[in-house]
Amino acid sequence: MCEIGDRLGFHERNGGNASYHLLPEEAKSAKKRLAKKKTGPWVDIGTSVPELGGDLFLVTGSGKFMRNVAYDPEVNICLAELNAEGTQYRIRWGLSKGGRPTSEFPTHLMNHEVKTRLTGGAYRVIYHAHPPQLIALTFVLPLRDRDFTRALWNTMTECPVIFPEGIGVVKWMVPGGRDIAVETSKLMAKYNNVIWAHHGLFCAADSFDNAMGQMETIEKAAHIYNIVHSMVPKPRQGITSEGYLAIARDFHLEISKRFL
């Protein structure tokens, strides 16, 4: 996923990050294999995620380049273990040349907590990237969930199929802290994809394939929107609300009627 995202131009320099919430059986196996290895010190997360206490997360490192993850994972990613209270982490493996998890680890963990609660643990991947067409769109459209949902849904039929719940938008905030993590996690309770204005996109999914698929689809939709609106001030036609309902019926989807 990291390699594909870099190839698509989503990860300039050290831009973007990703995390994976290990399944209980995976965590048990990892802890057994790492039992005799030296662990890092406990470090404050900067937020509290008590529902994830004791769990293990595979997460990219702060300042690391996504293009290097596949070539040298032990240097660029790590296994981070949370304490029982979900307030601190320690590194159990990885970042062998030093470092810490991504500065946006608090956002990842708060998103994981929300998705674990809502999906019963089915959603385990959080992926953050900087897709350029979508970022460009955040300078043009009103920074509201409805405006972005309708704009992206209307670009191609696949969009309401892939994100029928819509898409959330966080207005510009300084990244990496608790405040933006709180705002993002609130929206993750409604959506699987949340835009950070003038910054990028967070996707939550049940697999790496689906996380990347959501990222690609939303970026392609933004690209189509930008092409169309560079050609004409107002498109001549598009998908209607009745069309969205027909898609929902035929594909057996629960489409968000708030956006019709």
mmCIF file of C-alpha atoms in Angstrom:
data_model
loop_
_atom_site.group_PDB
_atom_site.id
_atom_site.type_symbol
_atom_site.label_atom_id
_atom_site.label_comp_id
_atom_site.label_asym_id
_atom_site.label_seq_id
_atom_site.Cartn_x
_atom_site.Cartn_y
_atom_site.Cartn_z
ATOM 1 C CA MET A 1 0.000 0.000 0.000
ATOM 2 C CA CYS A 2 2.807 2.418 0.884
ATOM 3 C CA GLU A 3 4.661 1.615 -2.343
ATOM 4 C CA ILE A 4 1.558 2.058 -4.532
ATOM 5 C CA GLY A 5 0.661 5.333 -2.813
ATOM 6 C CA ASP A 6 4.151 6.681 -3.428
ATOM 7 C CA ARG A 7 4.019 5.633 -7.088
ATOM 8 C CA LEU A 8 0.726 7.498 -7.470
ATOM 9 C CA GLY A 9 2.266 10.694 -6.104
ATOM 10 C CA PHE A 10 0.474 10.676 -2.747
ATOM 11 C CA HIS A 11 3.630 10.725 -0.594
ATOM 12 C CA GLU A 12 6.090 13.505 -1.264
ATOM 13 C CA ARG A 13 9.194 13.184 0.928
ATOM 14 C CA ASN A 14 7.940 11.978 4.346
ATOM 15 C CA GLY A 15 4.296 12.868 3.630
ATOM 16 C CA GLY A 16 1.576 10.473 4.730
ATOM 17 C CA ASN A 17 1.401 7.630 7.238
ATOM 18 C CA ALA A 18 -0.412 4.382 7.947
ATOM 19 C CA SER A 19 -1.281 2.048 10.800
ATOM 20 C CA TYR A 20 -2.636 -1.472 11.221
ATOM 21 C CA HIS A 21 -4.403 -2.771 14.348
ATOM 22 C CA LEU A 22 -3.178 -6.345 14.835
ATOM 23 C CA LEU A 23 -5.759 -9.082 15.272
ATOM 24 C CA PRO A 24 -5.728 -10.730 18.735
ATOM 25 C CA GLU A 25 -4.104 -13.901 17.379
ATOM 26 C CA GLU A 26 -1.474 -11.844 15.525
ATOM 27 C CA ALA A 27 -0.720 -9.803 18.641
ATOM 28 C CA LYS A 28 -0.426 -12.949 20.755
ATOM 29 C CA SER A 29 2.026 -14.481 18.281
ATOM 30 C CA ALA A 30 4.060 -11.268 18.032
ATOM 31 C CA LYS A 31 4.306 -10.818 21.804
ATOM 32 C CA LYS A 32 5.450 -14.430 22.166
ATOM 33 C CA ARG A 33 8.184 -13.984 19.546
ATOM 34 C CA LEU A 34 9.292 -10.661 21.032
ATOM 35 C CA ALA A 35 9.169 -11.747 24.669
ATOM 36 C CA LYS A 36 12.963 -11.809 25.068
ATOM 37 C CA LYS A 37 13.669 -8.708 23.008
ATOM 38 C CA LYS A 38 14.531 -5.409 24.643
ATOM 39 C CA THR A 39 11.612 -2.972 24.594
ATOM 40 C CA GLY A 40 11.621 0.790 24.361
ATOM 41 C CA PRO A 41 10.511 3.075 27.215
ATOM 42 C CA TRP A 42 6.879 3.995 27.769
ATOM 43 C CA VAL A 43 5.985 7.254 26.013
ATOM 44 C CA ASP A 44 2.859 9.380 26.436
ATOM 45 C CA ILE A 45 0.543 9.179 23.418
ATOM 46 C CA GLY A 46 -0.909 12.637 24.001
ATOM 47 C CA THR A 47 -4.447 11.300 24.199
ATOM 48 C CA SER A 48 -6.339 8.421 25.794
ATOM 49 C CA VAL A 49 -7.725 5.360 23.986
ATOM 50 C CA PRO A 50 -8.740 3.020 26.831
ATOM 51 C CA GLU A 51 -10.685 0.651 24.546
ATOM 52 C CA LEU A 52 -7.392 -0.203 22.807
ATOM 53 C CA GLY A 53 -5.375 -0.782 25.990
ATOM 54 C CA GLY A 54 -2.727 -3.490 25.612
ATOM 55 C CA ASP A 55 -3.162 -3.789 21.837
ATOM 56 C CA LEU A 56 -0.417 -3.816 19.191
ATOM 57 C CA PHE A 57 -0.209 -1.544 16.158
ATOM 58 C CA LEU A 58 2.023 -1.636 13.106
ATOM 59 C CA VAL A 59 2.678 2.028 12.309
ATOM 60 C CA THR A 60 4.935 4.079 10.042
ATOM 61 C CA GLY A 61 7.634 6.206 11.623
ATOM 62 C CA SER A 62 7.767 9.976 11.960
ATOM 63 C CA GLY A 63 9.941 11.529 9.272
ATOM 64 C CA LYS A 64 10.200 8.238 7.375
ATOM 65 C CA PHE A 65 9.560 8.022 3.637
ATOM 66 C CA MET A 66 6.684 5.779 2.516
ATOM 67 C CA ARG A 67 8.709 4.781 -0.555
ATOM 68 C CA ASN A 68 11.230 3.058 1.746
ATOM 69 C CA VAL A 69 8.785 0.960 3.791
ATOM 70 C CA ALA A 70 8.789 -2.017 1.425
ATOM 71 C CA TYR A 71 12.597 -2.011 1.071
ATOM 72 C CA ASP A 72 13.544 -1.707 4.745
ATOM 73 C CA PRO A 73 10.543 -2.144 7.035
ATOM 74 C CA GLU A 74 12.607 -2.585 10.202
ATOM 75 C CA VAL A 75 14.010 0.941 9.799
ATOM 76 C CA ASN A 76 10.824 2.695 8.664
ATOM 77 C CA ILE A 77 7.960 1.156 10.638
ATOM 78 C CA CYS A 78 7.432 -0.287 14.092
ATOM 79 C CA LEU A 79 5.222 -2.412 16.291
ATOM 80 C CA ALA A 80 3.906 -0.183 19.063
ATOM 81 C CA GLU A 81 2.281 -1.667 22.149
ATOM 82 C CA LEU A 82 -0.167 0.366 24.227
ATOM 83 C CA ASN A 83 -0.296 0.198 28.009
ATOM 84 C CA ALA A 84 -3.415 -1.157 29.727
ATOM 85 C CA GLU A 85 -4.901 2.321 30.137
ATOM 86 C CA GLY A 86 -4.328 3.328 26.500
ATOM 87 C CA THR A 87 -2.359 6.437 27.468
ATOM 88 C CA GLN A 88 1.207 5.365 26.590
ATOM 89 C CA TYR A 89 3.008 3.252 24.004
ATOM 90 C CA ARG A 90 6.351 1.484 23.758
ATOM 91 C CA ILE A 91 8.154 0.165 20.709
ATOM 92 C CA ARG A 92 8.431 -3.614 20.624
ATOM 93 C CA TRP A 93 10.042 -3.929 17.170
ATOM 94 C CA GLY A 94 11.246 -1.705 14.332
ATOM 95 C CA LEU A 95 12.610 1.823 13.892
ATOM 96 C CA SER A 96 15.946 0.106 14.339
ATOM 97 C CA LYS A 97 17.906 3.277 13.556
ATOM 98 C CA GLY A 98 15.861 5.349 15.980
ATOM 99 C CA GLY A 99 12.708 7.389 15.778
ATOM 100 C CA ARG A 100 9.102 7.310 16.940
ATOM 101 C CA PRO A 101 5.708 6.576 15.397
ATOM 102 C CA THR A 102 4.199 9.164 13.081
ATOM 103 C CA SER A 103 3.350 12.484 14.724
ATOM 104 C CA GLU A 104 -0.257 11.747 13.744
ATOM 105 C CA PHE A 105 -0.320 8.575 15.874
ATOM 106 C CA PRO A 106 -2.943 10.157 18.214
ATOM 107 C CA THR A 107 -5.293 10.638 15.240
ATOM 108 C CA HIS A 108 -4.700 7.074 14.077
ATOM 109 C CA LEU A 109 -5.411 5.630 17.509
ATOM 110 C CA MET A 110 -8.544 7.675 18.117
ATOM 111 C CA ASN A 111 -9.812 6.645 14.673
ATOM 112 C CA HIS A 112 -9.003 3.000 15.434
ATOM 113 C CA GLU A 113 -10.903 3.217 18.711
ATOM 114 C CA VAL A 114 -14.002 4.579 16.973
ATOM 115 C CA LYS A 115 -13.879 2.031 14.163
ATOM 116 C CA THR A 116 -13.204 -0.892 16.524
ATOM 117 C CA ARG A 117 -16.258 0.098 18.556
ATOM 118 C CA LEU A 118 -18.519 0.537 15.513
ATOM 119 C CA THR A 119 -17.405 -2.456 13.426
ATOM 120 C CA GLY A 120 -16.625 -4.978 16.147
ATOM 121 C CA GLY A 121 -12.972 -4.968 15.141
ATOM 122 C CA ALA A 122 -13.517 -5.483 11.402
ATOM 123 C CA TYR A 123 -11.874 -2.175 10.420
ATOM 124 C CA ARG A 124 -8.157 -2.330 11.199
ATOM 125 C CA VAL A 125 -6.380 -0.116 8.651
ATOM 126 C CA ILE A 126 -6.021 3.672 8.840
ATOM 127 C CA TYR A 127 -4.275 5.248 5.839
ATOM 128 C CA HIS A 128 -3.355 8.922 5.470
ATOM 129 C CA ALA A 129 -2.029 10.423 2.224
ATOM 130 C CA HIS A 130 -1.710 13.706 0.348
ATOM 131 C CA PRO A 131 -3.598 13.213 -2.955
ATOM 132 C CA PRO A 132 -3.026 16.444 -4.932
ATOM 133 C CA GLN A 133 -6.309 16.738 -6.850
ATOM 134 C CA LEU A 134 -8.337 16.398 -3.645
ATOM 135 C CA ILE A 135 -6.141 18.891 -1.812
ATOM 136 C CA ALA A 136 -6.653 21.355 -4.681
ATOM 137 C CA LEU A 137 -10.409 20.915 -4.327
ATOM 138 C CA THR A 138 -10.258 22.007 -0.661
ATOM 139 C CA PHE A 139 -9.320 25.496 -1.889
ATOM 140 C CA VAL A 140 -12.406 25.675 -4.111
ATOM 141 C CA LEU A 141 -15.394 23.946 -2.512
ATOM 142 C CA PRO A 142 -17.020 25.022 0.774
ATOM 143 C CA LEU A 143 -15.458 22.958 3.564
ATOM 144 C CA ARG A 144 -18.668 21.100 4.362
ATOM 145 C CA ASP A 145 -19.475 17.383 4.263
ATOM 146 C CA ARG A 146 -22.472 17.870 1.956
ATOM 147 C CA ASP A 147 -20.603 19.944 -0.630
ATOM 148 C CA PHE A 148 -17.752 17.459 -0.939
ATOM 149 C CA THR A 149 -20.001 14.403 -0.872
ATOM 150 C CA ARG A 150 -22.265 15.659 -3.649
ATOM 151 C CA ALA A 151 -19.356 16.924 -5.748
ATOM 152 C CA LEU A 152 -17.510 13.598 -5.563
ATOM 153 C CA TRP A 153 -20.572 11.361 -5.836
ATOM 154 C CA ASN A 154 -21.566 13.192 -9.005
ATOM 155 C CA THR A 155 -18.303 12.516 -10.848
ATOM 156 C CA MET A 156 -18.770 8.806 -11.462
ATOM 157 C CA THR A 157 -21.280 6.123 -10.550
ATOM 158 C CA GLU A 158 -18.768 4.139 -8.515
ATOM 159 C CA CYS A 159 -18.430 6.864 -5.871
ATOM 160 C CA PRO A 160 -21.795 6.440 -4.108
ATOM 161 C CA VAL A 161 -21.161 2.688 -4.261
ATOM 162 C CA ILE A 162 -17.733 2.919 -2.619
ATOM 163 C CA PHE A 163 -18.564 5.579 -0.019
ATOM 164 C CA PRO A 164 -22.391 5.570 0.291
ATOM 165 C CA GLU A 165 -22.189 7.124 3.756
ATOM 166 C CA GLY A 166 -20.579 10.254 2.273
ATOM 167 C CA ILE A 167 -17.303 11.947 3.182
ATOM 168 C CA GLY A 168 -16.342 14.167 6.118
ATOM 169 C CA VAL A 169 -14.343 17.389 6.118
ATOM 170 C CA VAL A 170 -12.155 18.855 8.868
ATOM 171 C CA LYS A 171 -11.398 22.533 8.375
ATOM 172 C CA TRP A 172 -7.734 23.453 8.481
ATOM 173 C CA MET A 173 -6.040 22.748 11.816
ATOM 174 C CA VAL A 174 -2.433 22.194 12.875
ATOM 175 C CA PRO A 175 -1.778 18.456 12.352
ATOM 176 C CA GLY A 176 -0.277 16.049 14.853
ATOM 177 C CA GLY A 177 -2.040 17.112 18.048
ATOM 178 C CA ARG A 178 -5.030 16.027 20.097
ATOM 179 C CA ASP A 179 -7.430 18.714 18.820
ATOM 180 C CA ILE A 180 -7.371 17.573 15.202
ATOM 181 C CA ALA A 181 -7.458 13.943 16.366
ATOM 182 C CA VAL A 182 -10.691 14.637 18.271
ATOM 183 C CA GLU A 183 -12.335 16.362 15.295
ATOM 184 C CA THR A 184 -11.317 13.570 12.929
ATOM 185 C CA SER A 185 -12.535 10.803 15.226
ATOM 186 C CA LYS A 186 -15.935 12.517 15.541
ATOM 187 C CA LEU A 187 -16.320 12.340 11.772
ATOM 188 C CA MET A 188 -15.007 8.759 11.634
ATOM 189 C CA ALA A 189 -18.102 7.823 13.645
ATOM 190 C CA LYS A 190 -20.134 8.783 10.531
ATOM 191 C CA TYR A 191 -17.763 8.185 7.620
ATOM 192 C CA ASN A 192 -14.911 5.926 6.507
ATOM 193 C CA ASN A 193 -13.090 8.782 4.752
ATOM 194 C CA VAL A 194 -12.263 12.189 6.205
ATOM 195 C CA ILE A 195 -10.619 15.098 4.382
ATOM 196 C CA TRP A 196 -8.160 17.407 6.116
ATOM 197 C CA ALA A 197 -8.493 20.755 4.339
ATOM 198 C CA HIS A 198 -5.338 21.855 2.471
ATOM 199 C CA HIS A 199 -3.579 18.728 3.722
ATOM 200 C CA GLY A 200 -4.906 15.324 2.664
ATOM 201 C CA LEU A 201 -7.241 12.423 3.360
ATOM 202 C CA PHE A 202 -7.712 9.761 6.052
ATOM 203 C CA CYS A 203 -9.246 6.428 5.024
ATOM 204 C CA ALA A 204 -10.431 3.677 7.388
ATOM 205 C CA ALA A 205 -10.988 0.181 6.000
ATOM 206 C CA ASP A 206 -11.083 -3.526 6.720
ATOM 207 C CA SER A 207 -8.057 -4.257 4.521
ATOM 208 C CA PHE A 208 -5.068 -2.581 2.918
ATOM 209 C CA ASP A 209 -6.630 -3.140 -0.522
ATOM 210 C CA ASN A 210 -9.821 -1.335 0.447
ATOM 211 C CA ALA A 211 -7.956 1.525 2.138
ATOM 212 C CA MET A 212 -5.957 2.109 -1.034
ATOM 213 C CA GLY A 213 -9.071 1.612 -3.159
ATOM 214 C CA GLN A 214 -10.925 4.327 -1.264
ATOM 215 C CA MET A 215 -7.971 6.698 -1.537
ATOM 216 C CA GLU A 216 -7.626 6.098 -5.298
ATOM 217 C CA THR A 217 -11.358 6.454 -5.948
ATOM 218 C CA ILE A 218 -11.707 9.739 -4.075
ATOM 219 C CA GLU A 219 -8.616 11.201 -5.715
ATOM 220 C CA LYS A 220 -9.831 10.134 -9.177
ATOM 221 C CA ALA A 221 -13.232 11.689 -8.464
ATOM 222 C CA ALA A 222 -11.568 14.956 -7.438
ATOM 223 C CA HIS A 223 -9.500 14.862 -10.630
ATOM 224 C CA ILE A 224 -12.617 14.404 -12.780
ATOM 225 C CA TYR A 225 -14.346 17.261 -10.942
ATOM 226 C CA ASN A 226 -11.362 19.525 -11.588
ATOM 227 C CA ILE A 227 -11.231 18.585 -15.283
ATOM 228 C CA VAL A 228 -14.955 19.191 -15.812
ATOM 229 C CA HIS A 229 -14.957 22.542 -14.037
ATOM 230 C CA SER A 230 -11.898 23.692 -15.973
ATOM 231 C CA MET A 231 -13.876 23.022 -19.172
ATOM 232 C CA VAL A 232 -17.196 24.693 -18.296
ATOM 233 C CA PRO A 233 -18.393 26.907 -15.412
ATOM 234 C CA LYS A 234 -21.403 24.654 -14.835
ATOM 235 C CA PRO A 235 -21.762 21.039 -16.025
ATOM 236 C CA ARG A 236 -24.690 20.393 -18.339
ATOM 237 C CA GLN A 237 -25.816 17.170 -16.617
ATOM 238 C CA GLY A 238 -24.974 14.783 -13.810
ATOM 239 C CA ILE A 239 -26.391 12.091 -11.522
ATOM 240 C CA THR A 240 -29.661 13.090 -9.849
ATOM 241 C CA SER A 241 -30.937 12.243 -6.357
ATOM 242 C CA GLU A 242 -33.262 9.719 -7.995
ATOM 243 C CA GLY A 243 -30.205 8.207 -9.641
ATOM 244 C CA TYR A 244 -28.458 7.800 -6.286
ATOM 245 C CA LEU A 245 -31.533 6.040 -4.883
ATOM 246 C CA ALA A 246 -31.585 3.712 -7.895
ATOM 247 C CA ILE A 247 -27.907 2.886 -7.313
ATOM 248 C CA ALA A 248 -28.638 2.158 -3.644
ATOM 249 C CA ARG A 249 -31.560 -0.095 -4.578
ATOM 250 C CA ASP A 250 -29.725 -2.093 -7.241
ATOM 251 C CA PHE A 251 -26.492 -2.442 -5.269
ATOM 252 C CA HIS A 252 -28.285 -3.085 -1.936
ATOM 253 C CA LEU A 253 -26.643 -0.113 -0.250
ATOM 254 C CA GLU A 254 -27.620 2.135 2.634
ATOM 255 C CA ILE A 255 -26.958 5.490 1.014
ATOM 256 C CA SER A 256 -26.943 8.567 3.242
ATOM 257 C CA LYS A 257 -30.211 10.364 2.504
ATOM 258 C CA ARG A 258 -28.852 13.511 4.204
ATOM 259 C CA PHE A 259 -27.024 14.244 0.973
ATOM 260 C CA LEU A 260 -29.912 13.765 -1.455
#
